[in-house]
Structure formats: structure tokens, C-alpha cells
XYZ file of C-alpha atoms in Angstrom:
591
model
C 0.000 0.000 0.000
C 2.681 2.213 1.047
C 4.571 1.065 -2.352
C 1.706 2.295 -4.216
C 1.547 6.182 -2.340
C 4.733 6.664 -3.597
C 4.200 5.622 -7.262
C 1.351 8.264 -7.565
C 3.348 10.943 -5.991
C 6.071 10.726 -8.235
C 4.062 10.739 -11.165
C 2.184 14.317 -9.972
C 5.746 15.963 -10.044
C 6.923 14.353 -12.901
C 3.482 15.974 -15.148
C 4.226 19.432 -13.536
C 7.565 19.627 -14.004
C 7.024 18.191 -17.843
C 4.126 21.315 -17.934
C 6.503 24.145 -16.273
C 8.859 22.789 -19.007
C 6.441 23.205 -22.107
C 5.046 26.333 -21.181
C 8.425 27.865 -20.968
C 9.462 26.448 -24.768
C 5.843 28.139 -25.959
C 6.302 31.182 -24.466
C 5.712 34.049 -27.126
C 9.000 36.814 -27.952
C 7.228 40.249 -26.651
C 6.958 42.402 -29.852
C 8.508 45.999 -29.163
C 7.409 47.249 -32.262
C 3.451 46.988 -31.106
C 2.979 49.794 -28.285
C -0.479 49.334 -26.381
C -3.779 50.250 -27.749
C -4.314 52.723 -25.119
C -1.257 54.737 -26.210
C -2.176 54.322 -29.897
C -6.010 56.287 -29.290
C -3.218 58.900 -27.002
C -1.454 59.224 -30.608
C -4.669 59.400 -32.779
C -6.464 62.547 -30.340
C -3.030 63.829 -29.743
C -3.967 66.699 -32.197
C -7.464 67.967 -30.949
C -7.934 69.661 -27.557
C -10.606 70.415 -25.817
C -11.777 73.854 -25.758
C -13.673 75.406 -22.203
C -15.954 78.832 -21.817
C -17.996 80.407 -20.305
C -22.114 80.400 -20.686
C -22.320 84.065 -19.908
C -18.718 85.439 -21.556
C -18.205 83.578 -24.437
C -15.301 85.333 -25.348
C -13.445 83.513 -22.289
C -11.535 80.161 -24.031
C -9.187 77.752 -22.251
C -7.780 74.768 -22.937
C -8.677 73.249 -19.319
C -11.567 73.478 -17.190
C -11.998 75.583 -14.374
C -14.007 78.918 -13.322
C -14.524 81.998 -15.597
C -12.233 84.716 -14.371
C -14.536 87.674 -14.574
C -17.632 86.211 -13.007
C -16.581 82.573 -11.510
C -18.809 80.425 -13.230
C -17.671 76.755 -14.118
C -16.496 76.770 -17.794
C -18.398 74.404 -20.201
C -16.857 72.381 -23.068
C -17.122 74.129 -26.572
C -17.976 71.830 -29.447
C -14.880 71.847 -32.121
C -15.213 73.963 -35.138
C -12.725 72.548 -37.247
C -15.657 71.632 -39.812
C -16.574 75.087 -39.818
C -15.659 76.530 -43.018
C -18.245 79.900 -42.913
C -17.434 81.948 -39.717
C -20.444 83.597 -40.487
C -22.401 80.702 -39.932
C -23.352 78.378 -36.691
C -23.790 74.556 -37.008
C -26.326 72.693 -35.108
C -26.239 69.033 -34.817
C -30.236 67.180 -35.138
C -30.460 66.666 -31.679
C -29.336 70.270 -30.539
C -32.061 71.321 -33.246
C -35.108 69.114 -31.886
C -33.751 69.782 -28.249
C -34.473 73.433 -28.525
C -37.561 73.119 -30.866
C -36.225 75.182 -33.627
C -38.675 75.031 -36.677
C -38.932 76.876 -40.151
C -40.278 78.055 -42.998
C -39.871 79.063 -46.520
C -40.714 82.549 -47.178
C -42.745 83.564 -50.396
C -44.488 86.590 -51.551
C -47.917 86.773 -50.395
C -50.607 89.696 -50.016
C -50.059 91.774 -46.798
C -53.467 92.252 -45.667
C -53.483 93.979 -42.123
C -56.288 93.164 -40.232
C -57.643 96.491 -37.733
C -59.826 95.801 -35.235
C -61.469 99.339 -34.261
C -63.628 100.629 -31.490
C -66.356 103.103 -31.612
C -69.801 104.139 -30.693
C -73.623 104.434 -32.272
C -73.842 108.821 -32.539
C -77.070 111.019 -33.601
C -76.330 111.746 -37.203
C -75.128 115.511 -37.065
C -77.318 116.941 -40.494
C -80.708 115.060 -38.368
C -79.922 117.091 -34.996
C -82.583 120.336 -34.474
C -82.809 123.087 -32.455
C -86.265 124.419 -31.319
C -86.303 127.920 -30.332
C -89.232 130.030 -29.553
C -89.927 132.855 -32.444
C -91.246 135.209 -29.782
C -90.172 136.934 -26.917
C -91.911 135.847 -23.228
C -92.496 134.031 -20.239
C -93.290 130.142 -20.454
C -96.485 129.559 -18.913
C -96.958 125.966 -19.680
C -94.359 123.209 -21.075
C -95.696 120.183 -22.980
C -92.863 118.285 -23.308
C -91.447 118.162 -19.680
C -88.287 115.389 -20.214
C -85.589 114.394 -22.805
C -86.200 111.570 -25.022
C -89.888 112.401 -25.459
C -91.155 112.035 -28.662
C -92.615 115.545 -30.269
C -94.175 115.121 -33.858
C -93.755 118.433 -36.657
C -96.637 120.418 -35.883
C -97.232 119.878 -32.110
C -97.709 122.595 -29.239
C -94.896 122.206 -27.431
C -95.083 125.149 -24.890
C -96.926 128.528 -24.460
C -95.833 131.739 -23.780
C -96.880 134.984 -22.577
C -95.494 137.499 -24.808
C -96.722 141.486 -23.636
C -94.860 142.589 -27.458
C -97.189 139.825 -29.143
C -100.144 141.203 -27.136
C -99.528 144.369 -28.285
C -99.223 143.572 -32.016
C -102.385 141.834 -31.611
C -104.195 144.825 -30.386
C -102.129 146.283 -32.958
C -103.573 144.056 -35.892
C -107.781 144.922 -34.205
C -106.997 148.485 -34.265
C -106.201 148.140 -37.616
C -108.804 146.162 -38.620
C -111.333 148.480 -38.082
C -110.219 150.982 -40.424
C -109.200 148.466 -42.650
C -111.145 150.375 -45.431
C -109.601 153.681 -44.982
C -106.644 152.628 -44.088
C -105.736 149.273 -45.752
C -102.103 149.403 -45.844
C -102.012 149.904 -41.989
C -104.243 147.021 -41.800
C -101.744 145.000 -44.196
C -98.479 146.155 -41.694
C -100.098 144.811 -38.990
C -100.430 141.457 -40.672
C -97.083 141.470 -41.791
C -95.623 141.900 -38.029
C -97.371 139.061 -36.722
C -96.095 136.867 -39.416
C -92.744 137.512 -38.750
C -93.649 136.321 -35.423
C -94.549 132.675 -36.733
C -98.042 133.661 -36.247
C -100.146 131.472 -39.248
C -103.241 132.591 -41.311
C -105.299 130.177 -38.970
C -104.366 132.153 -36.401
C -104.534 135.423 -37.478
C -108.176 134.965 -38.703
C -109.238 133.125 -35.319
C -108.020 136.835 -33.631
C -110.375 138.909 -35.893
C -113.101 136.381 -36.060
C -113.356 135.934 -32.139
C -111.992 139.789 -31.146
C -109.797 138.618 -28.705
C -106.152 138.885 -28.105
C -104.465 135.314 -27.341
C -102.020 136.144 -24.336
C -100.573 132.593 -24.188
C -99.347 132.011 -27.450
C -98.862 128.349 -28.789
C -94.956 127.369 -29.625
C -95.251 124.297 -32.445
C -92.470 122.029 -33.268
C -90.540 122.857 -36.337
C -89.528 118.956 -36.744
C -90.069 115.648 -35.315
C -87.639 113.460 -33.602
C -86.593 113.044 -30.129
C -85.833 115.364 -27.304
C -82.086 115.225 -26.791
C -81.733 118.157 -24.384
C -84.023 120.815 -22.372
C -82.947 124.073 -22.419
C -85.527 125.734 -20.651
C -88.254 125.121 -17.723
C -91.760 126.800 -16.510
C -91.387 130.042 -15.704
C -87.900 131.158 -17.340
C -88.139 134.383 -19.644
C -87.500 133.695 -23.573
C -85.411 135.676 -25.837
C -85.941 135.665 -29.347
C -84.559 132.908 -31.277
C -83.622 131.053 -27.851
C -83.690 127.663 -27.564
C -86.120 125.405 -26.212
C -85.292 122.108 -27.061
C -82.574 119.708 -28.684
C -84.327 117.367 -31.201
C -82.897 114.194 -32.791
C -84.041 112.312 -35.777
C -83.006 108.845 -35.232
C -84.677 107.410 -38.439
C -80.734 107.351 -39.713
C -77.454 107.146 -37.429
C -73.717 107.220 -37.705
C -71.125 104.630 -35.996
C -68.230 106.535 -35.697
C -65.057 103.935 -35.404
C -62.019 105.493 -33.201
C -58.575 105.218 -35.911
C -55.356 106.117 -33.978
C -52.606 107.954 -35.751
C -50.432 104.391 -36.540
C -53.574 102.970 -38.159
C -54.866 105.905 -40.118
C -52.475 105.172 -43.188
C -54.408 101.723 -43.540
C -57.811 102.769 -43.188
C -59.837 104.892 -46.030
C -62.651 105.685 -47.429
C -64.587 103.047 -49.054
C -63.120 99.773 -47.257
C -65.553 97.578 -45.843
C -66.303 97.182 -42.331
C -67.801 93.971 -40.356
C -69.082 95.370 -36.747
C -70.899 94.201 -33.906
C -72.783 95.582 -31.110
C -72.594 94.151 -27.437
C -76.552 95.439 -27.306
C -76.905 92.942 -30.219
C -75.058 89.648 -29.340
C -74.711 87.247 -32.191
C -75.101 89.227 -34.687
C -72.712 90.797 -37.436
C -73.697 94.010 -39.340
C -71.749 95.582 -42.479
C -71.405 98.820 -43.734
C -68.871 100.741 -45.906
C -66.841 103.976 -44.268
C -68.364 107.390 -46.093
C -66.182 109.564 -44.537
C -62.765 109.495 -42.617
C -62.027 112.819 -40.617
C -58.866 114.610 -41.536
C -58.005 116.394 -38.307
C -56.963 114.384 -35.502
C -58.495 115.304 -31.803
C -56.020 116.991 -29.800
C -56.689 115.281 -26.738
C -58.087 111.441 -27.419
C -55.427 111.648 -30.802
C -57.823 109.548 -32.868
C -59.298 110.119 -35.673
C -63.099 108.821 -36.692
C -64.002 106.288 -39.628
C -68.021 107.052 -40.404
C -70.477 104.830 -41.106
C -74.066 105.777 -42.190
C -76.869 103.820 -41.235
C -80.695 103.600 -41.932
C -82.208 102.811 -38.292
C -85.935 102.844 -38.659
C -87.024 100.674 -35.658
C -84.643 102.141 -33.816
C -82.625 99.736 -32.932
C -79.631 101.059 -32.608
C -79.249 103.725 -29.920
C -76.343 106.630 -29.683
C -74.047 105.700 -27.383
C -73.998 101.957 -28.115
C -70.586 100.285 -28.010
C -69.484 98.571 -31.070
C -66.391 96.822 -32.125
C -65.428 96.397 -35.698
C -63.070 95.145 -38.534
C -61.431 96.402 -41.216
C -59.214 94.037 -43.446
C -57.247 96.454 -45.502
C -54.075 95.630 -48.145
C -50.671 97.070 -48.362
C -51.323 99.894 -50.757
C -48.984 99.695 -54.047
C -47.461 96.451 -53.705
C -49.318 93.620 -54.975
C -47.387 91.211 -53.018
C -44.811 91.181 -50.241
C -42.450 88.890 -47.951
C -44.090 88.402 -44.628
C -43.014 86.491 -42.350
C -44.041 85.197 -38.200
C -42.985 87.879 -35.796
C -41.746 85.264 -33.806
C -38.780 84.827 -36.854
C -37.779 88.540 -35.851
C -35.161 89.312 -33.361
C -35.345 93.511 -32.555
C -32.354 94.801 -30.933
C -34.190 98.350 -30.867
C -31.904 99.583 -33.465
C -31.920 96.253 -35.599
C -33.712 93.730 -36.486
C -32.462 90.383 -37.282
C -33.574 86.709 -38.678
C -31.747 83.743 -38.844
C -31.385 81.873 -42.452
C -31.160 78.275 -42.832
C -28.591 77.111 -44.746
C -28.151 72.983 -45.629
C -24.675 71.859 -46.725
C -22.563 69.218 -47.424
C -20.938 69.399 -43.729
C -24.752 69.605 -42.258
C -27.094 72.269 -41.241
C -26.234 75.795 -40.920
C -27.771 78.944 -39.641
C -26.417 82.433 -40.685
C -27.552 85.930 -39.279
C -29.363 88.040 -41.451
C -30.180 91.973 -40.446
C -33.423 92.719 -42.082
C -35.668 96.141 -42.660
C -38.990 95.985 -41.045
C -41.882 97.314 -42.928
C -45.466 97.572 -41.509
C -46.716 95.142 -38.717
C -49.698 93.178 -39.893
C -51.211 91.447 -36.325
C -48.603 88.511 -35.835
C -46.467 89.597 -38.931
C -44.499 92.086 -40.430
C -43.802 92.531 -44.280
C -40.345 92.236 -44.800
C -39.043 95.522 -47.493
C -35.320 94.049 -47.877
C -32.794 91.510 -46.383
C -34.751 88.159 -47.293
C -35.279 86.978 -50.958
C -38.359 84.755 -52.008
C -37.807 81.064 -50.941
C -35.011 81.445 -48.719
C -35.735 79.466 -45.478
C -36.082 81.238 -42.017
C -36.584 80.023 -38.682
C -40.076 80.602 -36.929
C -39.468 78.860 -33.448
C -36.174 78.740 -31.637
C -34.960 81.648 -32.781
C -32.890 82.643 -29.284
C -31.545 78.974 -28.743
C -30.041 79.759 -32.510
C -28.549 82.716 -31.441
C -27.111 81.428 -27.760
C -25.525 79.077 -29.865
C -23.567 81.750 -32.227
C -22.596 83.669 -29.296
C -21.001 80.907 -27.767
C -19.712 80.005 -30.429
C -18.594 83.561 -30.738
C -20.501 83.913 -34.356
C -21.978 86.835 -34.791
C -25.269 87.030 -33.142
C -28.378 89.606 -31.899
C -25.774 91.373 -29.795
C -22.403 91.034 -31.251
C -22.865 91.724 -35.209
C -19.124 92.414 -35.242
C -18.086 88.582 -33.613
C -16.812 86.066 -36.388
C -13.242 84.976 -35.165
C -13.086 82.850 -32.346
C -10.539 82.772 -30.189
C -9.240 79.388 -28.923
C -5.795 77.923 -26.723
C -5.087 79.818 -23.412
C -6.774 82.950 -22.729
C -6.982 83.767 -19.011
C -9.121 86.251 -18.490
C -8.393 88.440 -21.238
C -11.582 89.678 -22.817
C -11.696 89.620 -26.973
C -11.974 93.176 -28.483
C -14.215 92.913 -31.469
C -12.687 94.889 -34.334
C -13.948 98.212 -34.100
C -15.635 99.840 -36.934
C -14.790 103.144 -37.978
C -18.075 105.489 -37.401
C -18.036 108.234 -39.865
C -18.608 111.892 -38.908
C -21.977 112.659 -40.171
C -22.839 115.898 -38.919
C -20.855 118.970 -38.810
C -20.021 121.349 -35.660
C -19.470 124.647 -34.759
C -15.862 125.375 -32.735
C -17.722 126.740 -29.842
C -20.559 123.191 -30.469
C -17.232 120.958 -30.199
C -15.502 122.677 -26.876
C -19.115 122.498 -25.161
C -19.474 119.219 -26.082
C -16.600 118.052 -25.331
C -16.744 119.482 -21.658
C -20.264 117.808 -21.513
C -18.395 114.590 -22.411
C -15.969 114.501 -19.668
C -18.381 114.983 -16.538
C -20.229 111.798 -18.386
C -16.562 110.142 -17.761
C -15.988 111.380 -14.219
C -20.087 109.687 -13.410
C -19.335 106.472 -15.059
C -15.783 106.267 -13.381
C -17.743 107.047 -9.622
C -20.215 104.195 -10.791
C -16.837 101.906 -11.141
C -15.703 102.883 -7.762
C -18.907 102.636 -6.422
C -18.986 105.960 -4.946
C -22.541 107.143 -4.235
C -21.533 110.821 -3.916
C -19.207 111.101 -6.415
C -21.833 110.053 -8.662
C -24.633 112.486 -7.919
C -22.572 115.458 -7.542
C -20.899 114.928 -11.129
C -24.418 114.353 -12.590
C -25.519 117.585 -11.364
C -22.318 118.994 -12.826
C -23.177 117.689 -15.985
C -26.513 118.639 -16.001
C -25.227 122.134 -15.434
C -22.930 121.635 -18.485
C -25.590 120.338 -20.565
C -27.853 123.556 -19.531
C -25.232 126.171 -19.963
C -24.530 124.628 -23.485
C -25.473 127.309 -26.373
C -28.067 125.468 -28.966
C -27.836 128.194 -31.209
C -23.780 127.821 -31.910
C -24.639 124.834 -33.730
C -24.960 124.256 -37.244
C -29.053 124.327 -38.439
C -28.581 120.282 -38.821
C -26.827 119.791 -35.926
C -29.028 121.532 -34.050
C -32.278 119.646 -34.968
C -30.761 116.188 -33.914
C -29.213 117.928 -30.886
C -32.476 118.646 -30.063
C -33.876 115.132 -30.012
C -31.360 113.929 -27.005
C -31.406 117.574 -24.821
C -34.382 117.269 -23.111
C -34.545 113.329 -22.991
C -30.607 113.906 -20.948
C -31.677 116.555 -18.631
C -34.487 114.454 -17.340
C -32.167 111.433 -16.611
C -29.493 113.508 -15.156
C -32.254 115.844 -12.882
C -33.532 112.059 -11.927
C -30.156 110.953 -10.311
C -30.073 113.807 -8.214
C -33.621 112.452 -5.969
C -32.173 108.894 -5.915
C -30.484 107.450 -2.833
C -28.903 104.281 -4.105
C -25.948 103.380 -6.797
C -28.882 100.414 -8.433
C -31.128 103.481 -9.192
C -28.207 105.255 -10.457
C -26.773 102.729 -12.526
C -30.333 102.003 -14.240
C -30.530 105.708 -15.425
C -26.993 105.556 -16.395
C -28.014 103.150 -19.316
C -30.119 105.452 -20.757
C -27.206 108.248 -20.017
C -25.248 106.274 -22.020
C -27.373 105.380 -24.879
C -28.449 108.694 -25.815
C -24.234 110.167 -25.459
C -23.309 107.134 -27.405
C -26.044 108.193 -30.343
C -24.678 111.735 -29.407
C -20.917 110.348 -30.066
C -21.663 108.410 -33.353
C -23.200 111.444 -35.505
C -21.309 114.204 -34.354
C -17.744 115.016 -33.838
C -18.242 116.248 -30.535
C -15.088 114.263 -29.037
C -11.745 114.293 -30.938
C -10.395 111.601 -29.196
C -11.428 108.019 -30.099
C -14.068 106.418 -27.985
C -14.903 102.754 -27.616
C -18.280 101.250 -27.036
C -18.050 98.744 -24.370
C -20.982 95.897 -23.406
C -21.434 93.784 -20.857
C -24.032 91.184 -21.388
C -24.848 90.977 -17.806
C -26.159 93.770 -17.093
C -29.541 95.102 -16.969
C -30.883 91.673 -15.715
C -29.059 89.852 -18.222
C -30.112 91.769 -21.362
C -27.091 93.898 -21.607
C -25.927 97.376 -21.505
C -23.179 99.355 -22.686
C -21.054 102.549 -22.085
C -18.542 104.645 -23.278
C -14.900 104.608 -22.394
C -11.826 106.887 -23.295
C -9.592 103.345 -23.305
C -10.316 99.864 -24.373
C -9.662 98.738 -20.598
C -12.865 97.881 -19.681
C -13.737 98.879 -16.494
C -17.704 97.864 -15.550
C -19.783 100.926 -14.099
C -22.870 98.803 -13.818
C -21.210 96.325 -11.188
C -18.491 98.544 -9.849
C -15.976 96.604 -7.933
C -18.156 93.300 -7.819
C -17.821 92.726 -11.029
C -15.003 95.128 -12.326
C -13.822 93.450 -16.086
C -17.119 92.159 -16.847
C -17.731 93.410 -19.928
C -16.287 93.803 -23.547
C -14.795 96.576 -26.500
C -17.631 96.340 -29.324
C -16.765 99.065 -31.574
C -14.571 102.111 -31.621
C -15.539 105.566 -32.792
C -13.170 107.622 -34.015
């Protein structure tokens, strides 16, 4: 048994040593020539790095990640743009597009019909509205109509009056008759006078017949309609000619339609109208405008659109509200590019669409600045800037254009972007190329040197807004106001002086503003204005010899942006002060 232990233990280590031995001759020669495959993808994306920015400064690119140095947010990957061959142009991958729901459409002529929608009121038609006086002078001893909107037919004794001058020419006219055959003419003058009192035949025969005078004398209604208005009451003392009563025909009436002064040009006489009437529910009248007044009232600053209307059971009443249409064309163009106003981006000075663009490398987008013509409801008519069948995008129109200025294409607030910046840049912000603004409007010597002094108290306020210094600030915008008040209007040059005028009165109420406000937030909000209008100011005059640069920062204002003026291209922020200090960007330098 023992024997037996022993065989089987020899042959165990007799098969491993036989294996070790094998497995040694086997053994594969390591290759030097074959590196590993995780240093052969190293050598393949060797050449492409990765490029980081930031959301909110786009003009911030790195080649590592980390935190934006002007406002410390985390910088974001930015896709490569090696395939981008138009740096006018941003790509967007499918997925980016149905992410942010952008959608299109072609654009084609069409006809620009504007629909109005116009208020008004039911009035008394003017050329129906009476007057009833009394024809004789007296005291009203009895009124028959006692309230307005009685009805009084032509013909009907409306009031009677005791008249002592009619009394007298009755007397008068007895006398007379008389001696009517010695004396006819006197008899015939006597006849005469009360007939230029009103007083009929019928009347004048019932005195003679019956011998009596009549000392309350019978007023009769000229006209029938309505009573608008009551003039006088029992007892009150008549002039001549004075008036009784106000009387309205209502058997035809006018709506008169309200047109303010932006709608006037499309409304005129002749177009058809569709109104209602809230009296009338359900039901849709039409009518055609007769008349369309050509002064505008000085106080409401409308206009009225008339239309005439039979009304002969009286169904419509003046004062009745009504609400109409008007569908009225583009007058001389036939047809016209029109497009969503959702496609439009407005800047307030410009107004920009984005154009799609398919090409071999993908889908495209490129900015497009277009000229607005008139707004028709939820469109405008396009006058130049798109060309029939180019493709435009309806929907998604800001996701498009977060995406160029990330990119750093040009987009709704950078026109001048284009050239993107990429490798290390720490911190330094990206001056777009300045355009040269030419001079457009001449100036006087003395216009210049005011100007000028004007321009440097705007300096000293924005540089106490950067060092956020309260009382710095409102003491040099009271010096500027000052400068701005003692400037003399009449040095400059007659064209000068008419777009001076524009920007004078719209400074001095900004600048007289900062003077009741107690914190630099109030301050700072006027100061965008401040610094719109003296950039305007800067860009069509040559009131500054030096050059100027317009600098942005897209932060500001809540996120929508504002911009200043600088003497230097270091941009210093006057809308954050020290919180913020190099937020910001050069746009554009003015020469």
C-alpha cells in the first residue's frame, strides 16, 4: 500500500515539471514594435484639444476646465469647429435642433393684408340734430314736453308763452282792422308783423273772427324726432330765437369707429367694415366707411371712420358700443415677404432673422439683419434683407442665437463677432474689431468745446459708478446737467441743431432724476439710458476728438445687456463697480 503512495506521488511531479517545461518552450518573444492600444487612441487625439468657456462670456476660451475669471462660473466644453468653413455661420447638430424646438419656414411673396380691429360708438347723425327755439319773446307759462327723449311730432304745441310785445301787435292788428277800409295798408303792416312772429293765417283769422287777443301764445315744433336736451323750464323768460329744445331724428345714425394715428395710413374711405354691437349679441352688421375725418383730436389723438346707417325701428341707440373690422391691403405692392414675428429678433436699433442654410458638412444657420416694414397682427412685411424662398426660422430663434454667441458667431448682440478665439486665454476679454463710425454731422468750434466738456463729466459719473462711490456720482451728474444747460443750442450748425435737439431734453431728465435717488442700483439704471443717448450723441457728431470705444457687458440690466462709453479699451464695468469690475467687452470704436 505504502509502495503504491509513492508511485502516484512521483508521477504528480513528474506531469508538472514536464508542464513548467512546455510552457516555458511556448512562451511568445514580446513584440517591441506593437505599443499598447491605449497609447495608440493617445497618438490618434493627440492633435485635438478640448476647448472650455464660459455660458455668460463667451469670449473667455481655455484649454482646461476651471471657473470663468470675470464672473466665476464653471467653464463648459465648446464643441470643435474645425468643420466650420463659414465663420459667419453656426452649425447645429439634429439633436441640438429638436432639443431646442427650432422650426422653419420658406418665405414667399404673399398679399399683406393687415387686419384692424377698431372701437367706436352708435352717434345722432349731425345733419338730423334740431334746435327748437321760440320765435317770440316771453315768459313760459306751460311746457308740454317736460323730459328728454320724449317724442314731439312736426306740428305739435310744445309750450306757451306769454309774450306782452305779441299782445300788443295783436291789439295792434284789431286796431287796424277796423279801419281796414280807410286805411288798408295799416291794416296790411299789422299782418305782416305778426307773421314775422310765426303767427299762421289760422291764427290770425281766429283773432279777428273771435276779437280777442291770445295772451298765451302756442310754440309748435318745427320737426319731429326726439328730445335730446331741455334748455328751458316753466317760468324762465324767452329771448328771441332762444332755444327750447334739442331734437334728434333717429330714423338714420352714424357709428363713428375710433382710428389712432399708426392705423390711419391703412384705413380709407370706401373699405368695408364687419361690426358688432354688445346690445346685439350674435349678430354681425356691415357697412362701408363714407367719410374718414382729416383732423386728428387733440386730446383722445384719434381720428373717426363714419359709417351711415338707416335705423328705422330704432334699434340702434347713440351711445352703443361697437367693435369692428377692417381688413385692408398694403397699398402699391401687390405682393410682399411676410413672415411670423416670432422669426424677428429687434435689438431696438436692428432687427435680425436667422437663415437656414443645408450643406454638405450639415445644417447651418447664418444671421441676417433685415428692414422691417409695416406690422400686420402677428407679422411684419419684410421691405429688404430676405429673398423669395429662402428658409427662415419661426421657433427657436434665441436657442439659434445662444448658440452663435457661444460660439462667438456673430449674433443679436455682437454683429461684429466672427473669429473665435481658442488655446489659453486667461481672463483676457476679446476686443471685437472696431468699426470706424463716420462723422456725419458737422459742428461749430464753440458746439465741439461744449461738447466736449459735456463729455468729460459723463466720464468722471461712469468712473464714480466703477468705484462705487454714491456721492461722487450724484454730484458729477448735477455737474453735468449744469454743463448740458449752460450749453449754447444756437452755436450749432441748423442740422446739428435739430438732432441735438432730439437727445437735450430726454438727458436733462435722466441727469435731474439721479439727483432724488439714494442708491448706486437706481443710479446705474438711469446711467443706461445716459449712455445710450451720449453714445447716439458720439456716433453722428464730432463732438469728441479723441477716439471712444463702445463697451458691453451682457450681464447687465438683468441679463439683457448694456453698454457705455470709455476713453480706453480697458474695460472697467460701471454697472457692477468693484463686484464685477472686467465684466464686460470693446464692441466698436468711434473715431
Amino acid at each position: 500500500m505504502k509502495q503504491l503512495i509513492k508511485n502516484k506521488s512521483f508521477l504528480i511531479v513528474i506531469t508538472l515539471v514536464v508542464g513548467i517545461l512546455l510552457g516555458w518552450l511556448i512562451k511568445p518573444t514580446k513584440t517591441i514594435s506593437e505599443p499598447p492600444s491605449e497609447h495608440i487612441h493617445q497618438e490618434e487625439t493627440a492633435g485635438v484639444s478640448s476647448i472650455y468657456t464660459c455660458s455668460m462670456h463667451p469670449q473667455i476660451r481655455q484649454s482646461e476646465p476651471g471657473d470663468c475669471p470675470i464672473c466665476g462660473m464653471d467653464l463648459i466644453p465648446l464643441e470643435s469647429d474645425i468643420a466650420e468653413v463659414d465663420p459667419m455661420s453656426i452649425s447645429m447638430t439634429a439633436t441640438a435642433i429638436q432639443l431646442a424646438d427650432v422650426q422653419t419656414m420658406v418665405v414667399g411673396k404673399e398679399k399683406g393684408i393687415k387686419t384692424l380691429r377698431l372701437p367706436g360708438k352708435i352717434q345722432v347723425d349731425e345733419r338730423l340734430l334740431f334746435t327748437q327755439a321760440s320765435h317770440i319773446p316771453g315768459r313760459i307759462e306751460q311746457l308740454m314736453v317736460n323730459f328728454t327723449g320724449e317724442y314731439i311730432a312736426k306740428g305739435q304745441t310744445i309750450a306757451l308763452v306769454y309774450s306782452p310785445e305779441l299782445v300788443t301787435s295783436q291789439e295792434e292788428l284789431l286796431q287796424a282792422y277796423k279801419i281796414k277800409d280807410e286805411q288798408p295798408a295799416l291794416f296790411k303792416a299789422a299782418v305782416a308783423k305778426l307773421k314775422n312772429w310765426k303767427v299762421t293765417d289760422e291764427q290770425i283769422q281766429k283773432i279777428l273772427t273771435t276779437e280777442k287777443v291770445i295772451k298765451n301764445f302756442p310754440i309748435k315744433a318745427n320737426v319731429s324726432g326726439y328730445v335730446s336736451q331741455k334748455f328751458a323750464n316753466l317760468g324762465d323768460h324767452l329771448d328771441m330765437g332762444q332755444a327750447i329744445y334739442e331734437v334728434s331724428n333717429l330714423s338714420r345714425v352714424w357709428v363713428l369707429f375710433d382710428v389712432y394715428e399708426a392705423e390711419i395710413p391703412w384705413v380709407k374711405t370706401g373699405d368695408k367694415v364687419a361690426y358688432t354691437l354688445q346690445a346685439i349679441p350674435g349678430k354681425t352688421f356691415k357697412g362701408e366707411i363714407d367719410y374718414l375725418d382729416p383732423i386728428i383730436d387733440p386730446v383722445t389723438r384719434v381720428a373717426h371712420a363714419r359709417i351711415s346707417v338707416d335705423n328705422p325701428d330704432l334699434k340702434f341707440k347713440p351711445e352703443m358700443f361697437v367693435s369692428g373690422v377692417v381688413n385692408s391691403t398694403v397699398s402699391g405692392d401687390d405682393a410682399a415677404i411676410v413672415v411670423p414675428k416670432t422669426a424677428v429678433m429687434w435689438t431696438g436699433t436692428r432687427s435680425i432673422v436667422y437663415v437656414k442654410k443645408s450643406t454638405t458638412e450639415g445644417l447651418k444657420f447664418q444671421l441676417r439683419e433685415v428692414t422691417l416694414g409695416s406690422a400686420l397682427g402677428a407679422a411684419y412685411i419684410i421691405t429688404s434683407g430676405l429673398e423669395s424662398g429662402e428658409e427662415i426660422v419661426v421657433n427657436g430663434a434665441f436657442s439659434v442665437d445662444a448658440a452663435a454667441q457661444l460660439a462667438g458667431k456673430p449674433s443679436m448682440m455682437s454683429p461684429e463677432d466672427g473669429v473665435a478665439s481658442s488655446g489659453h486665454n486667461h481672463g483676457e476679454i476679446s476686443k471685437a474689431k472696431g468699426k470706424e463710425v463716420s462723422n456725419k454731422i458737422p459742428l461749430s468750434k464753440t458746439s465741439k468745446t461744449d461738447l466736449a466738456q459735456l463729455f468729460e463729466y459723463y466720464f468722471d459719473l461712469k468712473n464714480a459708478l466703477v468705484t462705487d462711490d454714491l456721492l461722487k456720482a450724484k454730484s458729477t451728474a448735477a455737474d453735468m446737467l449744469k454743463s448740458l444747460s449752460k450749453l449754447d443750442q444756437t452755436s450749432f450748425e441748423e442740422k446739428a441743431h435739430m438732432d441735438w435737439s432730439k437727445y437735450h431734453a430726454v438727458l436733462s431728465g435722466l441727469l435731474e432724476k439721479v439727483n432724488s435717488q439714494s442708491s448706486l442700483a437706481d443710479i446705474r439704471k438711469n446711467f443706461l439710458s445716459i449712455s445710450d443717448k451720449m453714445i447716439s450723441i458720439t456716433e453722428i457728431s464730432k463732438g469728441y476728438t479723441h477716439s471712444l470705444y463702445v463697451q458691453r457687458c451682457p450681464m447687465a440690466d438683468a441679463n439683457n445687456g448694456a453698454s457705455w462709453l470709455s476713453k480706453s479699451d480697458e474695460v472697467l464695468n460701471p454697472y457692477f463697480g468693484k463686484a464685477m469690475l472686467t465684466c464686460g467687452e470693446v464692441i466698436k470704436r468711434i473715431r
